[in-house]
XYZ file of C-alpha atoms in Angstrom:
94
model
C 2.376 -79.353 -31.951
C -0.235 -79.813 -29.414
C -3.318 -78.012 -28.186
C -2.609 -74.872 -26.329
C -2.548 -74.745 -22.299
C -5.933 -73.234 -22.230
C -7.633 -75.458 -25.203
C -6.376 -78.635 -23.310
C -7.840 -77.453 -19.958
C -11.080 -77.155 -21.752
C -11.031 -80.226 -23.880
C -10.483 -82.380 -20.505
C -13.514 -80.111 -18.729
C -15.527 -81.415 -22.359
C -14.349 -85.255 -22.132
C -15.690 -85.007 -18.354
C -18.709 -83.661 -19.032
C -19.344 -85.324 -21.857
C -18.715 -89.002 -19.823
C -20.990 -87.614 -17.298
C -23.696 -87.284 -19.594
C -23.190 -90.583 -21.585
C -23.401 -92.524 -18.176
C -26.546 -91.080 -16.806
C -28.675 -90.684 -13.906
C -29.493 -94.514 -13.555
C -32.490 -94.214 -10.789
C -30.374 -95.067 -7.443
C -27.286 -92.901 -8.312
C -29.583 -90.158 -9.303
C -28.418 -87.884 -6.593
C -24.946 -88.375 -7.335
C -25.115 -88.300 -11.129
C -26.630 -85.063 -10.962
C -23.989 -83.961 -8.293
C -21.622 -84.464 -11.067
C -23.278 -83.232 -13.909
C -23.580 -80.018 -12.337
C -20.141 -79.790 -11.040
C -18.918 -80.206 -14.658
C -21.496 -77.430 -16.206
C -20.372 -75.292 -13.267
C -16.351 -76.352 -14.831
C -17.519 -75.870 -18.349
C -18.784 -71.989 -17.181
C -15.599 -70.634 -15.260
C -12.978 -72.180 -18.307
C -15.306 -70.221 -21.060
C -15.551 -67.248 -18.895
C -12.123 -67.302 -17.943
C -10.546 -68.849 -21.389
C -13.141 -66.633 -23.706
C -10.065 -64.222 -24.819
C -7.828 -67.111 -25.490
C -10.118 -68.790 -27.726
C -10.783 -69.307 -31.000
C -13.438 -67.766 -32.303
C -15.317 -70.769 -33.700
C -14.703 -72.451 -30.438
C -15.789 -69.635 -28.237
C -19.276 -69.531 -30.243
C -19.278 -73.199 -29.596
C -18.855 -72.166 -25.842
C -21.137 -69.657 -25.574
C -23.683 -71.763 -27.132
C -23.286 -74.282 -24.662
C -22.557 -76.477 -28.004
C -20.748 -78.982 -25.731
C -20.206 -81.680 -28.035
C -19.129 -79.069 -31.199
C -16.767 -77.818 -29.220
C -14.625 -81.166 -28.248
C -15.483 -82.418 -31.469
C -13.526 -79.323 -32.858
C -10.577 -80.005 -30.150
C -10.914 -83.399 -31.419
C -10.406 -82.262 -34.698
C -7.527 -79.214 -34.120
C -5.463 -82.179 -32.311
C -5.190 -84.042 -34.918
C -4.862 -81.289 -37.413
C -1.864 -80.415 -35.405
C -0.574 -83.347 -34.931
C -0.680 -84.292 -39.235
C -0.349 -80.534 -40.750
C -1.606 -80.667 -44.161
C 1.595 -80.109 -45.292
C 3.474 -83.641 -44.071
C 0.250 -85.279 -45.270
C 1.912 -87.512 -48.536
C -0.722 -87.475 -51.417
C -2.169 -90.689 -51.946
C -2.997 -90.972 -55.650
C -3.871 -94.278 -57.367
């Protein structure tokens, strides 16, 4: 099982945004970085309004609060839980 199409689109946009932020704006590339950051933020705002009715309430809250790192981490955790459901995990007792 994987993320829904809406969640996958949002995950991709959040990853792009976080990578842009991480790159920072070196003085020689400040204008290009600023434009890329603006585009990433616009994309996230557009996706938030478009996908809000289809998102999990907690994820929607993160997006509305502009907590993009939390939203990204939530989707990563959700993706790993879907790939390895609790029922299929083995109990490792000593």
